[in-house]
Amino acid sequence: MQKFSAFSLFRQALGAHQGWKPQWRSVKPKAAYDIIIVGGGGHGLGAAYYLAKQHGLRNIAVVERGWLAGGNTARNTTIIRSNYLFDESSSYYEHSLKLWEGLSQELNYNVMFSQRGCLMIAHTVHDVQVFKRHVHANRLNGIDNEWLTPQEVKEFCPPLNISPNIRYPILGGALQRRAGTARHDAVAWGFARAASDMGVDIIENCEVTGITRAPSGEVTGVETTLGPIKARKIGVSAAGHSSVVLGMAGIRLPLQSNPLQALVSEPVKPAFPTIVMSNTIHAYISQSDKGEMVIGAGTDSYVSYTQRGGLHIPAHTLEAITELCPMFRRLRMMRSWGGITDNTPDRSPITAKTSVPGLYVNCGWGTGGFKATPGAANLFAWTIAKDEPHPINAPFTIERFRDGTLIDEAAAAAVAH
Amino acid sequence: MLLIKCPYCGERAEVEFANGGEAHIARPADPMTLSDEEWAQYLYMRDNPKGLIAERWRHAHGCGRFFNALRDTRTDRFVMTYEMGQPRPDVTPEQAAEAAR
């Protein structure tokens, strides 16, 4: 692997940058691996990386139906935060945030993690009470979160309109200063490059069409469009297609796949210093390093795998954003797209063993999986390597829906992911 | 935005409707005898098919009535809508091919 540094940049410059090599190996699948990860997005590539890095395993393949990180890794709005209400969730997301803080150094790859803060705006008395509860719960868990008055909100993010005369006036906000954004592609590329360097095979354009099992029940490999591949363990990290892949092993999941849309504006000069989220009126905006306003819209209500969605969904969020930030009213939107999110009934993920021996799943991240990329990858790798969950992801089982131990972030926390 | 044919009011825009999730999930006839696993299947587990789905819709800003629909989740094309209480209709190969197009 070519290490990136000021020195290597200088040396390559002397050769007119003709000496850079591909960052990961392009391979044909071998006949058998110890572990196959299904899904070459950030979570899957990260799991392969941590399996190699932390657990010393080498005979690993990542199989990806399309191209690398072309699904939800390429389609999200890149928000990273850990200000969740419940102990189980906040420790999971905080584990991830801590990994983000050292990720560029660890991978020798600039993931452009920018801790610009995430400001969750309150518009009603209920919002104020809920967010203050969040602030207190987070601080008890050692996670930074603080309450801002409307004037402090305005000082921190000047484009916001704090007039009391708008339909949903700003009554304050909860600010997590360590929250931020990152370059989504770079995370996947960084993991792929580091994993490939340790011997992980990354196989693109290889769709899994079946999961083969021994008569005793355990997995023996996968059928793919490039032929069968044997494996002792299979980790499925297939986001919106998790139901489809696990259905091949006869497992039903508590998931619904819905389109989630996002859109970006034309690029403008730096104008928006932080991430602003409003759950009540559904605004969700930050500015990318390229200058585009990155806007997350809502979820379409129906099950779909189309990676599209209705135009009324982004229109709704633009109405909210133009009321909160009147100066964006003449901003032109450049692109919009959809990704397929796998939503659980309690809006918390599943990172767990399944009822099939040797088959593991990391799914249910719904509308908020990007922030968890290194954390989920790290804990999924642990779960696969040790055949048991890490204490942090132990509550995030499929069985919680049978046992009634839901982690009900959706209802209790009013979290827009 | 989807164009949805309410069996009672005709074709209307999606914003008039509320989606009600997968259809034909029967309420348990004898809830007291259900195991935890059976409750989980009824309450939470879903087929989430990539292909034809039978789903419920409610014409919330219209007649207010529930009905069912068959739709292909790969294209979002509807095969048909039908009234509550009817069994899931059979689909001809031509209808399925048209919806998948």
Short mmCIF file of C-alpha atoms in Angstrom, two decimals:
data_model
loop_
_atom_site.label_atom_id
_atom_site.label_comp_id
_atom_site.label_asym_id
_atom_site.label_seq_id
_atom_site.Cartn_x
_atom_site.Cartn_y
_atom_site.Cartn_z
CA MET A 1 0.00 0.00 0.00
CA GLN A 2 1.30 3.45 -0.88
CA LYS A 3 1.24 5.55 2.24
CA PHE A 4 -0.20 9.04 1.88
CA SER A 5 1.90 11.83 3.33
CA ALA A 6 3.31 15.21 2.36
CA PHE A 7 6.50 13.40 1.40
CA SER A 8 4.76 10.83 -0.85
CA LEU A 9 2.78 13.64 -2.47
CA PHE A 10 6.00 15.51 -3.17
CA ARG A 11 7.72 12.41 -4.52
CA GLN A 12 4.78 11.59 -6.81
CA ALA A 13 4.72 15.19 -8.00
CA LEU A 14 8.28 14.74 -9.27
CA GLY A 15 6.95 11.91 -11.45
CA ALA A 16 3.99 13.98 -12.66
CA HIS A 17 1.67 11.84 -10.51
CA GLN A 18 2.03 8.89 -12.87
CA GLY A 19 3.22 6.59 -10.10
CA TRP A 20 0.03 6.25 -8.05
CA LYS A 21 -1.26 2.70 -7.93
CA PRO A 22 -4.86 1.45 -7.57
CA GLN A 23 -5.88 1.66 -3.93
CA TRP A 24 -7.27 -1.83 -3.67
CA ARG A 25 -6.74 -5.04 -5.59
CA SER A 26 -9.28 -6.11 -8.20
CA VAL A 27 -9.79 -9.84 -7.72
CA LYS A 28 -11.76 -12.82 -8.92
CA PRO A 29 -13.41 -14.77 -6.11
CA LYS A 30 -11.59 -17.78 -4.70
CA ALA A 31 -13.48 -21.04 -4.20
CA ALA A 32 -13.66 -20.66 -0.43
CA TYR A 33 -13.16 -18.14 2.36
CA ASP A 34 -13.39 -18.26 6.13
CA ILE A 35 -15.72 -15.28 6.18
CA ILE A 36 -17.83 -13.61 3.49
CA ILE A 37 -19.29 -10.17 4.07
CA VAL A 38 -22.33 -9.54 1.85
CA GLY A 39 -22.53 -5.85 1.01
CA GLY A 40 -19.65 -3.59 0.02
CA GLY A 41 -20.78 -0.36 1.62
CA GLY A 42 -19.09 1.42 4.50
CA HIS A 43 -20.44 -0.99 7.10
CA GLY A 44 -19.41 -4.14 5.21
CA LEU A 45 -15.97 -2.90 4.17
CA GLY A 46 -15.39 -1.63 7.70
CA ALA A 47 -16.36 -5.02 9.15
CA ALA A 48 -13.85 -6.72 6.86
CA TYR A 49 -11.20 -4.20 7.90
CA TYR A 50 -11.76 -4.74 11.62
CA LEU A 51 -11.91 -8.53 11.20
CA ALA A 52 -8.44 -8.33 9.67
CA LYS A 53 -7.04 -5.59 11.87
CA GLN A 54 -8.39 -6.46 15.32
CA HIS A 55 -9.11 -10.17 15.08
CA GLY A 56 -6.18 -11.27 12.95
CA LEU A 57 -8.31 -12.95 10.30
CA ARG A 58 -7.16 -12.78 6.70
CA ASN A 59 -9.18 -15.16 4.55
CA ILE A 60 -12.08 -12.75 4.04
CA ALA A 61 -14.10 -11.60 1.03
CA VAL A 62 -16.52 -8.72 0.62
CA VAL A 63 -19.04 -9.37 -2.16
CA GLU A 64 -20.94 -6.44 -3.59
CA ARG A 65 -23.83 -6.55 -6.06
CA GLY A 66 -22.98 -3.25 -7.74
CA TRP A 67 -19.88 -1.16 -7.41
CA LEU A 68 -18.14 -0.39 -4.19
CA ALA A 69 -20.07 1.92 -1.84
CA GLY A 70 -22.67 2.71 -4.52
CA GLY A 71 -25.71 2.17 -2.32
CA ASN A 72 -26.62 4.09 0.80
CA THR A 73 -22.97 4.95 1.49
CA ALA A 74 -23.16 7.16 -1.61
CA ARG A 75 -26.65 8.45 -0.87
CA ASN A 76 -26.72 9.68 2.71
CA THR A 77 -26.34 13.20 4.08
CA THR A 78 -23.13 12.36 6.03
CA ILE A 79 -24.26 13.47 9.49
CA ILE A 80 -22.34 12.08 12.46
CA ARG A 81 -23.58 12.54 16.03
CA SER A 82 -24.19 10.52 19.18
CA ASN A 83 -26.84 12.54 21.05
CA TYR A 84 -29.32 9.66 21.36
CA LEU A 85 -31.56 9.35 24.39
CA PHE A 86 -31.26 5.79 25.63
CA ASP A 87 -28.13 4.32 27.22
CA GLU A 88 -28.02 1.46 24.70
CA SER A 89 -28.17 3.75 21.67
CA SER A 90 -25.95 6.51 22.95
CA SER A 91 -23.19 4.07 23.90
CA TYR A 92 -23.38 2.49 20.43
CA TYR A 93 -23.28 5.82 18.59
CA GLU A 94 -20.67 7.26 20.95
CA HIS A 95 -18.48 4.21 20.29
CA SER A 96 -18.77 5.09 16.63
CA LEU A 97 -18.12 8.81 17.12
CA LYS A 98 -14.94 8.03 19.05
CA LEU A 99 -13.74 5.84 16.17
CA TRP A 100 -14.56 8.65 13.71
CA GLU A 101 -12.33 10.99 15.70
CA GLY A 102 -9.28 8.88 14.96
CA LEU A 103 -10.29 7.35 11.65
CA SER A 104 -8.28 9.47 9.22
CA GLN A 105 -5.08 8.72 11.16
CA GLU A 106 -5.90 5.04 11.59
CA LEU A 107 -6.65 4.50 7.90
CA ASN A 108 -4.00 6.92 6.60
CA TYR A 109 -6.88 8.26 4.52
CA ASN A 110 -8.49 11.65 4.89
CA VAL A 111 -12.17 10.97 5.59
CA MET A 112 -12.65 14.74 5.97
CA PHE A 113 -14.31 14.38 9.35
CA SER A 114 -15.34 17.90 10.31
CA GLN A 115 -16.69 18.40 13.83
CA ARG A 116 -18.80 21.44 13.11
CA GLY A 117 -21.55 20.62 15.58
CA CYS A 118 -25.13 19.47 15.24
CA LEU A 119 -27.87 21.82 16.38
CA MET A 120 -31.32 20.33 16.98
CA ILE A 121 -33.88 23.11 16.95
CA ALA A 122 -36.88 23.23 19.31
CA HIS A 123 -40.11 24.90 18.20
CA THR A 124 -42.63 23.92 20.85
CA VAL A 125 -42.74 23.51 24.62
CA HIS A 126 -42.70 19.77 24.04
CA ASP A 127 -39.56 20.05 21.90
CA VAL A 128 -37.86 22.11 24.60
CA GLN A 129 -38.65 19.53 27.27
CA VAL A 130 -37.61 16.58 25.10
CA PHE A 131 -34.33 18.14 24.01
CA LYS A 132 -33.42 19.25 27.53
CA ARG A 133 -34.06 15.68 28.60
CA HIS A 134 -31.69 14.60 25.84
CA VAL A 135 -29.07 17.06 27.02
CA HIS A 136 -29.26 15.75 30.58
CA ALA A 137 -29.32 12.08 29.53
CA ASN A 138 -26.31 12.58 27.26
CA ARG A 139 -24.30 14.43 29.90
CA LEU A 140 -24.98 11.65 32.43
CA ASN A 141 -23.48 9.29 29.85
CA GLY A 142 -20.43 11.50 29.36
CA ILE A 143 -21.57 12.70 25.93
CA ASP A 144 -21.36 16.41 25.17
CA ASN A 145 -24.66 18.18 24.53
CA GLU A 146 -25.72 21.62 25.63
CA TRP A 147 -28.79 23.84 25.57
CA LEU A 148 -28.74 27.12 23.63
CA THR A 149 -31.21 29.98 23.94
CA PRO A 150 -32.60 31.49 20.70
CA GLN A 151 -30.00 34.29 20.87
CA GLU A 152 -27.21 31.74 21.33
CA VAL A 153 -28.66 29.73 18.44
CA LYS A 154 -28.47 32.84 16.25
CA GLU A 155 -24.89 33.53 17.28
CA PHE A 156 -23.86 29.95 16.53
CA CYS A 157 -25.73 29.75 13.21
CA PRO A 158 -26.45 33.25 11.83
CA PRO A 159 -28.55 32.19 8.79
CA LEU A 160 -31.35 31.01 11.11
CA ASN A 161 -34.38 33.21 11.54
CA ILE A 162 -35.21 33.49 15.25
CA SER A 163 -38.13 35.88 14.77
CA PRO A 164 -41.03 34.96 17.09
CA ASN A 165 -43.42 35.73 14.23
CA ILE A 166 -42.79 32.70 12.02
CA ARG A 167 -45.18 29.73 12.06
CA TYR A 168 -42.84 27.57 14.17
CA PRO A 169 -40.53 30.00 16.00
CA ILE A 170 -37.18 28.83 17.34
CA LEU A 171 -37.39 28.44 21.12
CA GLY A 172 -33.85 27.12 21.54
CA GLY A 173 -31.66 24.26 20.49
CA ALA A 174 -29.57 21.34 21.69
CA LEU A 175 -26.01 21.51 20.40
CA GLN A 176 -23.57 18.62 20.24
CA ARG A 177 -20.28 20.30 19.36
CA ARG A 178 -18.44 17.02 18.62
CA ALA A 179 -20.97 16.08 15.96
CA GLY A 180 -20.08 16.72 12.35
CA THR A 181 -19.88 15.50 8.79
CA ALA A 182 -17.45 13.38 6.79
CA ARG A 183 -16.77 12.55 3.18
CA HIS A 184 -18.97 9.49 2.61
CA ASP A 185 -17.01 7.94 -0.28
CA ALA A 186 -13.70 8.43 1.49
CA VAL A 187 -14.82 6.32 4.44
CA ALA A 188 -15.62 3.38 2.19
CA TRP A 189 -12.48 3.87 0.09
CA GLY A 190 -10.32 4.17 3.18
CA PHE A 191 -11.69 0.97 4.65
CA ALA A 192 -11.43 -0.83 1.28
CA ARG A 193 -7.83 0.24 0.79
CA ALA A 194 -6.75 -0.77 4.29
CA ALA A 195 -8.67 -4.07 4.19
CA SER A 196 -7.37 -4.97 0.75
CA ASP A 197 -3.83 -4.30 1.95
CA MET A 198 -4.32 -6.89 4.70
CA GLY A 199 -5.49 -9.49 2.19
CA VAL A 200 -9.24 -9.00 2.12
CA ASP A 201 -10.69 -9.74 -1.34
CA ILE A 202 -13.17 -7.09 -2.52
CA ILE A 203 -15.39 -8.51 -5.26
CA GLU A 204 -17.60 -6.05 -7.09
CA ASN A 205 -20.45 -6.76 -9.51
CA CYS A 206 -21.12 -10.05 -7.75
CA GLU A 207 -24.71 -10.47 -6.59
CA VAL A 208 -25.53 -13.06 -3.94
CA THR A 209 -28.43 -15.17 -5.21
CA GLY A 210 -28.57 -17.82 -2.52
CA ILE A 211 -27.20 -18.97 0.82
CA THR A 212 -26.20 -22.62 0.96
CA ARG A 213 -26.52 -24.61 4.18
CA ALA A 214 -25.47 -27.99 5.49
CA PRO A 215 -28.12 -30.56 6.48
CA SER A 216 -27.40 -29.67 10.10
CA GLY A 217 -28.38 -26.07 9.38
CA GLU A 218 -25.17 -24.08 9.45
CA VAL A 219 -24.12 -22.00 6.46
CA THR A 220 -21.67 -23.41 3.95
CA GLY A 221 -21.41 -20.56 1.47
CA VAL A 222 -23.21 -18.36 -1.01
CA GLU A 223 -24.44 -18.71 -4.57
CA THR A 224 -23.51 -15.69 -6.64
CA THR A 225 -23.72 -14.43 -10.19
CA LEU A 226 -19.98 -15.30 -10.41
CA GLY A 227 -20.58 -18.86 -9.16
CA PRO A 228 -20.70 -20.50 -5.73
CA ILE A 229 -18.28 -19.41 -3.00
CA LYS A 230 -17.83 -21.46 0.15
CA ALA A 231 -17.60 -19.83 3.56
CA ARG A 232 -17.69 -20.88 7.20
CA LYS A 233 -19.28 -17.62 8.30
CA ILE A 234 -21.41 -15.07 6.46
CA GLY A 235 -22.02 -11.53 7.64
CA VAL A 236 -24.86 -9.72 5.89
CA SER A 237 -24.55 -5.95 5.77
CA ALA A 238 -26.96 -5.25 2.93
CA ALA A 239 -28.98 -2.25 4.21
CA GLY A 240 -32.28 -1.99 2.31
CA HIS A 241 -31.81 -5.47 0.83
CA SER A 242 -31.27 -7.23 4.17
CA SER A 243 -34.74 -8.83 4.02
CA VAL A 244 -33.99 -10.14 0.53
CA VAL A 245 -30.60 -11.66 1.45
CA LEU A 246 -31.69 -13.18 4.77
CA GLY A 247 -34.84 -14.45 3.10
CA MET A 248 -32.50 -16.78 1.18
CA ALA A 249 -31.80 -18.48 4.52
CA GLY A 250 -35.47 -18.52 5.48
CA ILE A 251 -35.18 -15.71 8.03
CA ARG A 252 -37.89 -13.06 8.32
CA LEU A 253 -36.84 -9.74 9.75
CA PRO A 254 -38.73 -6.91 11.42
CA LEU A 255 -37.83 -4.60 8.54
CA GLN A 256 -39.58 -2.39 6.04
CA SER A 257 -37.57 -0.98 3.15
CA ASN A 258 -38.56 2.59 2.33
CA PRO A 259 -37.07 5.20 0.02
CA LEU A 260 -35.37 8.09 1.78
CA GLN A 261 -34.59 11.11 -0.33
CA ALA A 262 -31.89 13.74 -0.19
CA LEU A 263 -30.97 16.70 -2.35
CA VAL A 264 -28.23 19.24 -2.80
CA SER A 265 -28.25 22.85 -3.94
CA GLU A 266 -25.91 24.58 -6.31
CA PRO A 267 -22.54 25.19 -4.63
CA VAL A 268 -22.18 28.53 -2.86
CA LYS A 269 -19.56 30.15 -0.66
CA PRO A 270 -19.35 29.01 2.98
CA ALA A 271 -22.65 30.22 4.41
CA PHE A 272 -23.81 27.58 6.86
CA PRO A 273 -21.44 26.76 9.72
CA THR A 274 -23.07 23.73 11.30
CA ILE A 275 -25.69 21.00 10.91
CA VAL A 276 -29.23 22.09 11.71
CA MET A 277 -31.98 19.60 12.33
CA SER A 278 -35.58 20.27 13.18
CA ASN A 279 -37.73 17.26 13.88
CA THR A 280 -40.95 19.18 14.28
CA ILE A 281 -40.99 20.82 10.86
CA HIS A 282 -38.55 18.36 9.30
CA ALA A 283 -35.63 20.49 8.25
CA TYR A 284 -32.22 18.88 7.94
CA ILE A 285 -29.39 20.83 6.40
CA SER A 286 -25.63 21.23 6.34
CA GLN A 287 -23.11 22.56 3.83
CA SER A 288 -20.62 20.27 2.14
CA ASP A 289 -16.99 21.22 1.64
CA LYS A 290 -17.82 21.69 -2.05
CA GLY A 291 -20.33 24.35 -1.04
CA GLU A 292 -23.59 22.55 -1.75
CA MET A 293 -26.33 22.72 0.84
CA VAL A 294 -26.96 19.06 1.67
CA ILE A 295 -30.57 18.50 2.61
CA GLY A 296 -32.17 15.36 3.97
CA ALA A 297 -35.83 14.88 3.13
CA GLY A 298 -38.29 12.53 4.76
CA THR A 299 -39.08 8.89 4.17
CA ASP A 300 -41.69 7.83 1.63
CA SER A 301 -44.39 5.89 3.45
CA TYR A 302 -44.52 2.74 1.34
CA VAL A 303 -42.25 -0.27 0.83
CA SER A 304 -40.12 0.26 -2.25
CA TYR A 305 -36.78 -0.73 -3.72
CA THR A 306 -36.81 1.89 -6.48
CA GLN A 307 -34.27 4.39 -5.06
CA ARG A 308 -36.75 7.10 -6.04
CA GLY A 309 -39.63 8.68 -4.18
CA GLY A 310 -42.28 11.36 -4.50
CA LEU A 311 -41.37 15.00 -5.15
CA HIS A 312 -43.78 16.17 -2.44
CA ILE A 313 -41.41 14.72 0.19
CA PRO A 314 -38.42 16.98 -0.61
CA ALA A 315 -40.82 19.89 -1.28
CA HIS A 316 -42.05 19.56 2.30
CA THR A 317 -38.57 19.86 3.76
CA LEU A 318 -37.69 22.80 1.48
CA GLU A 319 -40.72 24.69 2.80
CA ALA A 320 -39.39 24.25 6.32
CA ILE A 321 -35.83 25.20 5.40
CA THR A 322 -36.83 28.36 3.57
CA GLU A 323 -38.82 29.48 6.59
CA LEU A 324 -35.92 28.78 8.97
CA CYS A 325 -33.32 30.31 6.60
CA PRO A 326 -35.03 32.87 4.39
CA MET A 327 -31.81 33.63 2.54
CA PHE A 328 -31.99 30.17 0.91
CA ARG A 329 -35.26 30.97 -0.86
CA ARG A 330 -33.52 31.73 -4.15
CA LEU A 331 -31.04 28.88 -3.92
CA ARG A 332 -31.45 26.43 -6.79
CA MET A 333 -31.53 22.71 -6.11
CA MET A 334 -29.12 20.79 -8.28
CA ARG A 335 -29.71 17.07 -7.71
CA SER A 336 -32.05 14.85 -5.74
CA TRP A 337 -31.96 11.11 -5.22
CA GLY A 338 -33.25 8.30 -3.06
CA GLY A 339 -31.76 5.42 -1.13
CA ILE A 340 -33.48 2.35 0.29
CA THR A 341 -33.49 2.34 4.07
CA ASP A 342 -34.27 -0.70 6.20
CA ASN A 343 -36.43 0.46 9.08
CA THR A 344 -37.17 -1.49 12.25
CA PRO A 345 -40.33 -0.86 14.29
CA ASP A 346 -38.31 0.70 17.14
CA ARG A 347 -35.97 2.58 14.76
CA SER A 348 -32.94 0.95 16.36
CA PRO A 349 -30.53 -1.28 14.45
CA ILE A 350 -29.80 -5.00 14.62
CA THR A 351 -26.17 -6.13 14.92
CA ALA A 352 -26.42 -9.74 15.93
CA LYS A 353 -26.22 -13.45 15.36
CA THR A 354 -29.20 -15.01 13.62
CA SER A 355 -31.00 -18.28 14.28
CA VAL A 356 -28.86 -19.88 11.53
CA PRO A 357 -25.39 -20.95 12.77
CA GLY A 358 -22.65 -19.02 11.00
CA LEU A 359 -24.98 -16.33 9.71
CA TYR A 360 -24.73 -12.82 11.16
CA VAL A 361 -26.59 -9.64 10.33
CA ASN A 362 -25.97 -5.93 10.64
CA CYS A 363 -29.13 -4.17 9.47
CA GLY A 364 -32.03 -1.99 10.50
CA TRP A 365 -29.97 1.20 10.41
CA GLY A 366 -32.89 2.80 8.66
CA THR A 367 -32.38 6.46 8.00
CA GLY A 368 -29.30 6.91 10.19
CA GLY A 369 -26.60 4.38 9.43
CA PHE A 370 -23.80 6.57 8.12
CA LYS A 371 -22.85 7.98 11.52
CA ALA A 372 -22.48 4.44 12.80
CA THR A 373 -20.19 3.24 10.01
CA PRO A 374 -16.98 2.59 11.98
CA GLY A 375 -18.79 1.66 15.19
CA ALA A 376 -21.17 -0.82 13.58
CA ALA A 377 -18.36 -2.27 11.47
CA ASN A 378 -16.19 -2.65 14.54
CA LEU A 379 -18.87 -4.38 16.63
CA PHE A 380 -20.14 -6.48 13.72
CA ALA A 381 -16.58 -7.75 13.20
CA TRP A 382 -16.39 -8.59 16.91
CA THR A 383 -19.72 -10.45 16.75
CA ILE A 384 -18.62 -12.50 13.73
CA ALA A 385 -15.12 -13.25 15.02
CA LYS A 386 -16.15 -14.29 18.52
CA ASP A 387 -19.59 -15.70 17.66
CA GLU A 388 -21.05 -13.55 20.40
CA PRO A 389 -21.94 -9.86 20.61
CA HIS A 390 -19.79 -7.18 22.20
CA PRO A 391 -21.49 -5.74 25.34
CA ILE A 392 -22.30 -2.55 23.40
CA ASN A 393 -24.28 -4.31 20.66
CA ALA A 394 -25.64 -7.10 22.88
CA PRO A 395 -29.07 -5.38 23.24
CA PHE A 396 -29.41 -4.95 19.46
CA THR A 397 -30.70 -8.44 18.67
CA ILE A 398 -33.52 -9.74 16.50
CA GLU A 399 -34.91 -11.46 19.61
CA ARG A 400 -35.68 -8.13 21.27
CA PHE A 401 -38.87 -8.06 19.22
CA ARG A 402 -39.88 -11.40 20.72
CA ASP A 403 -38.78 -10.54 24.24
CA GLY A 404 -40.25 -7.04 24.30
CA THR A 405 -36.94 -5.34 25.06
CA LEU A 406 -37.30 -2.71 22.33
CA ILE A 407 -34.95 0.25 22.18
CA ASP A 408 -37.65 2.67 21.29
CA GLU A 409 -35.76 5.70 20.02
CA ALA A 410 -38.48 6.53 17.50
CA ALA A 411 -41.31 7.14 19.91
CA ALA A 412 -39.47 8.35 22.98
CA ALA A 413 -36.82 10.51 21.45
CA ALA A 414 -38.48 12.10 18.41
CA VAL A 415 -35.23 11.46 16.59
CA ALA A 416 -35.01 12.38 12.98
CA HIS A 417 -32.10 10.27 11.94
CA MET B 1 -45.82 10.93 -6.55
CA LEU B 2 -47.92 7.83 -7.04
CA LEU B 3 -51.27 7.86 -8.76
CA ILE B 4 -53.48 5.56 -6.71
CA LYS B 5 -56.85 4.19 -7.70
CA CYS B 6 -59.19 4.22 -4.72
CA PRO B 7 -61.82 1.50 -5.40
CA TYR B 8 -64.51 3.94 -4.23
CA CYS B 9 -63.35 7.35 -5.55
CA GLY B 10 -61.15 6.57 -8.57
CA GLU B 11 -57.64 7.80 -9.33
CA ARG B 12 -56.21 10.34 -6.91
CA ALA B 13 -52.77 11.70 -5.98
CA GLU B 14 -50.70 9.90 -3.36
CA VAL B 15 -50.87 12.83 -0.92
CA GLU B 16 -54.53 11.98 -0.31
CA PHE B 17 -53.60 8.54 1.01
CA ALA B 18 -51.94 6.98 4.03
CA ASN B 19 -50.01 3.74 3.59
CA GLY B 20 -50.99 0.99 6.00
CA GLY B 21 -48.20 -1.53 5.52
CA GLU B 22 -48.45 -5.15 4.42
CA ALA B 23 -51.97 -6.47 3.90
CA HIS B 24 -53.58 -9.77 4.85
CA ILE B 25 -51.89 -9.98 8.26
CA ALA B 26 -54.72 -11.59 10.21
CA ARG B 27 -55.29 -10.57 13.79
CA PRO B 28 -54.78 -13.64 16.02
CA ALA B 29 -58.07 -15.47 16.56
CA ASP B 30 -57.13 -16.55 20.08
CA PRO B 31 -54.58 -14.04 21.45
CA MET B 32 -54.40 -15.62 24.91
CA THR B 33 -52.78 -18.79 23.57
CA LEU B 34 -50.15 -17.06 21.45
CA SER B 35 -46.47 -17.60 22.26
CA ASP B 36 -44.00 -14.71 22.35
CA GLU B 37 -42.58 -15.90 19.04
CA GLU B 38 -46.02 -15.87 17.42
CA TRP B 39 -46.69 -12.37 18.79
CA ALA B 40 -43.40 -11.18 17.34
CA GLN B 41 -44.33 -12.64 13.95
CA TYR B 42 -47.73 -10.95 14.03
CA LEU B 43 -46.59 -7.57 15.33
CA TYR B 44 -43.16 -7.02 13.85
CA MET B 45 -41.92 -9.53 11.27
CA ARG B 46 -42.66 -8.61 7.67
CA ASP B 47 -42.04 -10.14 4.25
CA ASN B 48 -40.76 -6.80 2.86
CA PRO B 49 -40.74 -8.29 -0.66
CA LYS B 50 -38.68 -7.03 -3.57
CA GLY B 51 -41.37 -7.63 -6.18
CA LEU B 52 -45.13 -7.86 -5.76
CA ILE B 53 -46.48 -6.64 -2.44
CA ALA B 54 -50.04 -6.69 -1.16
CA GLU B 55 -50.42 -3.57 0.95
CA ARG B 56 -53.07 -1.51 2.67
CA TRP B 57 -53.86 2.08 1.82
CA ARG B 58 -56.37 4.45 3.39
CA HIS B 59 -57.94 7.28 1.43
CA ALA B 60 -57.33 9.54 4.41
CA HIS B 61 -58.17 12.85 2.69
CA GLY B 62 -61.02 11.40 0.66
CA CYS B 63 -63.57 8.77 1.54
CA GLY B 64 -61.54 7.67 4.57
CA ARG B 65 -61.81 4.00 3.70
CA PHE B 66 -59.15 1.30 3.75
CA PHE B 67 -58.46 -0.81 0.69
CA ASN B 68 -55.72 -3.14 -0.54
CA ALA B 69 -53.36 -2.83 -3.47
CA LEU B 70 -50.96 -5.02 -5.39
CA ARG B 71 -47.81 -3.16 -6.38
CA ASP B 72 -44.35 -4.08 -7.64
CA THR B 73 -41.80 -2.62 -5.21
CA ARG B 74 -39.09 -2.66 -7.90
CA THR B 75 -40.98 -0.19 -10.10
CA ASP B 76 -43.79 1.17 -7.87
CA ARG B 77 -46.30 0.24 -10.60
CA PHE B 78 -49.68 -0.90 -9.31
CA VAL B 79 -51.24 -4.08 -10.67
CA MET B 80 -54.62 -3.37 -9.12
CA THR B 81 -56.43 -2.16 -6.04
CA TYR B 82 -59.22 -4.13 -4.39
CA GLU B 83 -61.64 -3.83 -1.53
CA MET B 84 -60.94 -4.86 2.04
CA GLY B 85 -62.05 -8.38 2.88
CA GLN B 86 -61.27 -9.81 -0.55
CA PRO B 87 -58.50 -12.41 -0.72
CA ARG B 88 -55.26 -11.51 -2.47
CA PRO B 89 -56.11 -11.72 -6.18
CA ASP B 90 -54.20 -13.95 -8.56
CA VAL B 91 -51.97 -12.10 -10.99
CA THR B 92 -51.51 -13.20 -14.57
CA PRO B 93 -47.94 -13.42 -15.91
CA GLU B 94 -48.81 -10.54 -18.28
CA GLN B 95 -49.95 -8.34 -15.38
CA ALA B 96 -46.82 -9.18 -13.39
CA ALA B 97 -44.58 -8.44 -16.37
CA GLU B 98 -46.34 -5.11 -16.97
CA ALA B 99 -45.89 -4.11 -13.33
CA ALA B 100 -42.21 -5.09 -13.40
CA ARG B 101 -41.54 -3.12 -16.57
#
